[in-house]
PDB file of C-alpha atoms in Angstrom:
ATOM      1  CA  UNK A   1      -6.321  21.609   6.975  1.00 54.00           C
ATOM      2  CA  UNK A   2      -6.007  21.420   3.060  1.00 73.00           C
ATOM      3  CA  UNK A   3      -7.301  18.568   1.019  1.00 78.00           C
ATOM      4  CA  UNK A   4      -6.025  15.047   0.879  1.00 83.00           C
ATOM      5  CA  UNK A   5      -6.495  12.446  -1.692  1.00 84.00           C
ATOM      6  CA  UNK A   6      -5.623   8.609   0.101  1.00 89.00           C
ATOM      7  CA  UNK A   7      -5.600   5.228  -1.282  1.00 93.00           C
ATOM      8  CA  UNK A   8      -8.554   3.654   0.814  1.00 92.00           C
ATOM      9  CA  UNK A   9      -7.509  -0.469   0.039  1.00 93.00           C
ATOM     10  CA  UNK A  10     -10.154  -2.966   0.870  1.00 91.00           C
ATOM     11  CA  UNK A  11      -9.513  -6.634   1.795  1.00 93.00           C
ATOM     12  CA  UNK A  12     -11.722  -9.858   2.179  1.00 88.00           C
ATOM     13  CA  UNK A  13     -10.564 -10.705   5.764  1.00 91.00           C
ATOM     14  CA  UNK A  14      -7.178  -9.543   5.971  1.00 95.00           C
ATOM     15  CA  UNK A  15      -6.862  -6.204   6.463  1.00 96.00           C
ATOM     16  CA  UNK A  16      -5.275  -6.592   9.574  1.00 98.00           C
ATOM     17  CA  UNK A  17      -1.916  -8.651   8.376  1.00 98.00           C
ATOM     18  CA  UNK A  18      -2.052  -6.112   5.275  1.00 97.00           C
ATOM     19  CA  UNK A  19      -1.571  -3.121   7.292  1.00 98.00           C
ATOM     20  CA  UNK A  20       1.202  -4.119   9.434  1.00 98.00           C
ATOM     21  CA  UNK A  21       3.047  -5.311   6.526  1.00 98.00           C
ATOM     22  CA  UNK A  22       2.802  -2.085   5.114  1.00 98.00           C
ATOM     23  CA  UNK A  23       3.776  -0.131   8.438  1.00 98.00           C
ATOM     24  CA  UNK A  24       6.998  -2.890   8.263  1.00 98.00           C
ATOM     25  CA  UNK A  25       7.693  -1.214   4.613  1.00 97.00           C
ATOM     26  CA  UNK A  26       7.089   2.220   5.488  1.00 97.00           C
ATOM     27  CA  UNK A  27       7.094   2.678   9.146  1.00 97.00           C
ATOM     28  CA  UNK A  28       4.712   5.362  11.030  1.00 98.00           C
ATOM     29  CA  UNK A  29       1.892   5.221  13.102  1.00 98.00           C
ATOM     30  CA  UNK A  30      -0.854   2.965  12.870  1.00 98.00           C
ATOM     31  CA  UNK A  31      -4.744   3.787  14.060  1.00 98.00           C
ATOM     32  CA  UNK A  32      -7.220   0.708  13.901  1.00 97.00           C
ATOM     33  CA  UNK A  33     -10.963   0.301  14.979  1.00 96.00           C
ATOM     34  CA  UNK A  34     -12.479  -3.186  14.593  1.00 95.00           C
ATOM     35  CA  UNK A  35     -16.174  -4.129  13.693  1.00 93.00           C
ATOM     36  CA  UNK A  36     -16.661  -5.598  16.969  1.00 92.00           C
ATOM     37  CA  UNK A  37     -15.557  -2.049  18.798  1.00 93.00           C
ATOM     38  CA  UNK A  38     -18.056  -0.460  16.710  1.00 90.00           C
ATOM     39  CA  UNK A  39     -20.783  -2.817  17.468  1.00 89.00           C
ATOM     40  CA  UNK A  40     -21.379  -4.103  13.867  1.00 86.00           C
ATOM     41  CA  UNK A  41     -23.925  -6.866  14.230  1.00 86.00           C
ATOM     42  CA  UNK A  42     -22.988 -10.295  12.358  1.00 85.00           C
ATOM     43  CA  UNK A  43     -19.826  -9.278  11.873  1.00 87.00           C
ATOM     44  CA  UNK A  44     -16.164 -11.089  12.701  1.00 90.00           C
ATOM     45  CA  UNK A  45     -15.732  -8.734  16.097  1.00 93.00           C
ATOM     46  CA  UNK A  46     -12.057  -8.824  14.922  1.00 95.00           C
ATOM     47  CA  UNK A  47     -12.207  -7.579  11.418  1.00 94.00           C
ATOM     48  CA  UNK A  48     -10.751  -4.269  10.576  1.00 96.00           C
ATOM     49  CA  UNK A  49     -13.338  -1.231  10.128  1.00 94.00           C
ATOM     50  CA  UNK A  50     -11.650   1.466   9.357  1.00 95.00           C
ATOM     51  CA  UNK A  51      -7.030   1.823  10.209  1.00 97.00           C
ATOM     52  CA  UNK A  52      -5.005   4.506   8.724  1.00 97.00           C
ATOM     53  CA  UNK A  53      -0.910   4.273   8.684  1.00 97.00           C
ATOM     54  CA  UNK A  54       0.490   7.422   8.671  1.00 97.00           C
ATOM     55  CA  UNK A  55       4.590   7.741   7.880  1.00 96.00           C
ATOM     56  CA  UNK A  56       6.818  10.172   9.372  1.00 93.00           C
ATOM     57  CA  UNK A  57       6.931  11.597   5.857  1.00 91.00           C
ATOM     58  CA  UNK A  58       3.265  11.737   5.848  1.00 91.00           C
ATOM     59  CA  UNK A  59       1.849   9.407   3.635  1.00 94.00           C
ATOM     60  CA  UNK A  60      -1.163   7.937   4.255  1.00 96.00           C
ATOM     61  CA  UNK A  61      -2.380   4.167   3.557  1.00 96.00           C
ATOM     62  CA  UNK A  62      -6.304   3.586   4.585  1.00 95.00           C
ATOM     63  CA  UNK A  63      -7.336  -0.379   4.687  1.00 95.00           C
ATOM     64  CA  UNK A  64     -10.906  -1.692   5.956  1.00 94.00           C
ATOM     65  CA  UNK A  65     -12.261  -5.510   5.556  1.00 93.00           C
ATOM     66  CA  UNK A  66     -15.072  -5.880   3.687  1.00 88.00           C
ATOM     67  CA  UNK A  67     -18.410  -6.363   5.984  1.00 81.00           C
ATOM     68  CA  UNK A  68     -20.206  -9.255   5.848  1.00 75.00           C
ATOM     69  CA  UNK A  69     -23.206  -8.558   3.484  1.00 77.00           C
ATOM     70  CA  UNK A  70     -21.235  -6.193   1.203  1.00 78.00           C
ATOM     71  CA  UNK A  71     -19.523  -7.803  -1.962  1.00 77.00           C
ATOM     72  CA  UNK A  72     -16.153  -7.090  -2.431  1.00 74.00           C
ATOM     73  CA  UNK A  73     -15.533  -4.883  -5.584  1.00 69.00           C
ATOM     74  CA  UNK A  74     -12.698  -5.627  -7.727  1.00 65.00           C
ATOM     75  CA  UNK A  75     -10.856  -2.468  -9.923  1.00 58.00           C
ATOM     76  CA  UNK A  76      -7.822  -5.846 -10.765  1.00 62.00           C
ATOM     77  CA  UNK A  77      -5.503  -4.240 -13.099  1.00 64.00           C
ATOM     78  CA  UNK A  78      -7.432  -0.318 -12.943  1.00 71.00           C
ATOM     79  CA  UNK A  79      -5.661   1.168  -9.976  1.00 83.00           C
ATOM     80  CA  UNK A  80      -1.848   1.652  -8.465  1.00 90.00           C
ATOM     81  CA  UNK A  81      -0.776   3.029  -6.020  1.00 95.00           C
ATOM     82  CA  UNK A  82       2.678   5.033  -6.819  1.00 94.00           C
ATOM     83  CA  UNK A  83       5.867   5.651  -4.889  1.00 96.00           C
ATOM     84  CA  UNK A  84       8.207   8.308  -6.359  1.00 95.00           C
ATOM     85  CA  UNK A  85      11.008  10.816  -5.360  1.00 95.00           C
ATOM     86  CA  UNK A  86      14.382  11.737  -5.770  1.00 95.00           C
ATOM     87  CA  UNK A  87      15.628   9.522  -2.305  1.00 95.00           C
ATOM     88  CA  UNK A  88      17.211   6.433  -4.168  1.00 95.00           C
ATOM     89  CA  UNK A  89      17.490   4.511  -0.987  1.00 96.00           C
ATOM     90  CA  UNK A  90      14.140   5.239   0.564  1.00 96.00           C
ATOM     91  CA  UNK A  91      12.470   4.392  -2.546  1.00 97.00           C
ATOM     92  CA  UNK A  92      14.811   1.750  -3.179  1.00 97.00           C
ATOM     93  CA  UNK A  93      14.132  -0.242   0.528  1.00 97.00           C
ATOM     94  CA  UNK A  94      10.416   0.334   0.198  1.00 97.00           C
ATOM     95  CA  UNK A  95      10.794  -2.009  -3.211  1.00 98.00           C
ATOM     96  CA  UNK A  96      13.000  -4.237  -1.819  1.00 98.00           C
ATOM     97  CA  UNK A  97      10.333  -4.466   0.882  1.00 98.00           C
ATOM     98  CA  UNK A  98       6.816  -4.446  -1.022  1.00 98.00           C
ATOM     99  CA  UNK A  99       9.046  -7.210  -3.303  1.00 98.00           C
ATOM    100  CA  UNK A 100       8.439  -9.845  -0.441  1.00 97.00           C
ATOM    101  CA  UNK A 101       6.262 -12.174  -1.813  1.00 97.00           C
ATOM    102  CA  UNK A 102       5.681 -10.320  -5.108  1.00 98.00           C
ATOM    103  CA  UNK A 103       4.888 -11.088  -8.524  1.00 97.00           C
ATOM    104  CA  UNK A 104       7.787  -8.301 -10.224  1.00 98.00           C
ATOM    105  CA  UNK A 105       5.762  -7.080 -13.690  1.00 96.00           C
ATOM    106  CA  UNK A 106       8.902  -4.662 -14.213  1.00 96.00           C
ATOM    107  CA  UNK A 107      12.185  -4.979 -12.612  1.00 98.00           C
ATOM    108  CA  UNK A 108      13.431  -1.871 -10.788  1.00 98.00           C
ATOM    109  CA  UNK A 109      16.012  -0.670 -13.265  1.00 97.00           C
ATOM    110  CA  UNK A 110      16.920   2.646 -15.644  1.00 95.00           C
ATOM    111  CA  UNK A 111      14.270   3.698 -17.620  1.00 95.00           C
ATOM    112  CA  UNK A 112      14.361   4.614 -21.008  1.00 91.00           C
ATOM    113  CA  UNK A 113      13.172   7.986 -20.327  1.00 92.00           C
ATOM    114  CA  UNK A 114      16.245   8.025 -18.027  1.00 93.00           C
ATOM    115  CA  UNK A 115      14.692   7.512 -14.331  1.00 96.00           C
ATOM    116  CA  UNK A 116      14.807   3.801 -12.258  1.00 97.00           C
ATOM    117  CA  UNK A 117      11.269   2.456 -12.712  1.00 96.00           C
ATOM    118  CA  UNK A 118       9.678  -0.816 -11.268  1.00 97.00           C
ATOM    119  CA  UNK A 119       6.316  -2.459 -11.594  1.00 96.00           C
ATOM    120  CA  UNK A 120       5.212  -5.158  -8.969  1.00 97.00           C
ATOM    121  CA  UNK A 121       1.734  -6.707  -7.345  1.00 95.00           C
ATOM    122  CA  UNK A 122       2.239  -7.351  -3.652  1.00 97.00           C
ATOM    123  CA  UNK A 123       1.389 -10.376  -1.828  1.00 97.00           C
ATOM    124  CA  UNK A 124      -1.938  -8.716  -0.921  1.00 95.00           C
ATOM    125  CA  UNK A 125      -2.392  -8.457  -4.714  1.00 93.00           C
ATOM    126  CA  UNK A 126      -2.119  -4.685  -4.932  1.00 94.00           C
ATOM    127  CA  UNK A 127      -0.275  -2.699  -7.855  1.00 94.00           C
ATOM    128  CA  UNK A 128       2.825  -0.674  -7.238  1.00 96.00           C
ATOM    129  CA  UNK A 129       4.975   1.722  -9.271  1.00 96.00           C
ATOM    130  CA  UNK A 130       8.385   2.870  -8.094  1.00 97.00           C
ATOM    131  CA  UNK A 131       9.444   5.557  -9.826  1.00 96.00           C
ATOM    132  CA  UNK A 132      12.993   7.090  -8.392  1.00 97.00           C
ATOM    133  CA  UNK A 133      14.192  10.629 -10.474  1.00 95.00           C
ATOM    134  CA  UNK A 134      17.614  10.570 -11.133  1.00 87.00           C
ATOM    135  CA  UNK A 135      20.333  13.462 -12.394  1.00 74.00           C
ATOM    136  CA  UNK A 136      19.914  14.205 -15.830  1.00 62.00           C
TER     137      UNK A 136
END
């Protein structure tokens, strides 16, 4: 197997409700392992340790909850995760989707560098760019 670079998204305690919304956007298949199945002392025995959605076009999201005892870090405003292609409608429904509940920064419209671009923070409060390559 070659090398794979993943967003790995970490949540206070819902990890859980995160995930599915984003296998509702994207579809795939969905792996999750809680603390209590690992045995993590003083920890919520339903929190999410470790999932991984995996799409049928192979994209991969990773989400945990963040342990009790470990402080949540924050990178607000330093990381996005991207979505871009030339599929207009695939990119198109995931913003429609990942727009439920969403604060839009930039509406989904033509770029001036000629593509349709949109900015948005989900409900979960994670950054997005749509980015859909059109016919020059």
């Amino acid at each position: 197997m070659s090398s794979k670079l993943n967003p790995y998204i970490n949540f206070k305690d819902n990890a859980r409700e995160a995930v599915n919304f984003y296998q509702s956007v994207f579809g795939g298949t969905l792996t999750l392992g809680t603390f209590g199945e690992a045995g993590v002392p003083g920890s919520n025995p339903d929190g999410v340790m470790h999932a991984e959605l995996i799409t049928d076009n192979n994209m991969s999201i990773m989400v945990s909850d963040t342990p009790p005892g470990m402080q949540m870090s924050s990178t607000d405003g330093n990381v996005s995760l991207s979505l871009s292609g030339t599929d207009y409608a695939e990119l198109r429904g995931y913003w429609e989707k990942l727009s439920d509940d969403a604060s839009i920064t930039v509406p989904l419209e033509k770029a001036p560098w000629g593509d349709v671009f949109g900015m948005l923070t989900d409900k979960f409060g994670v950054h997005w760019l749509v980015n859909i390559t059109t016919q020059k």
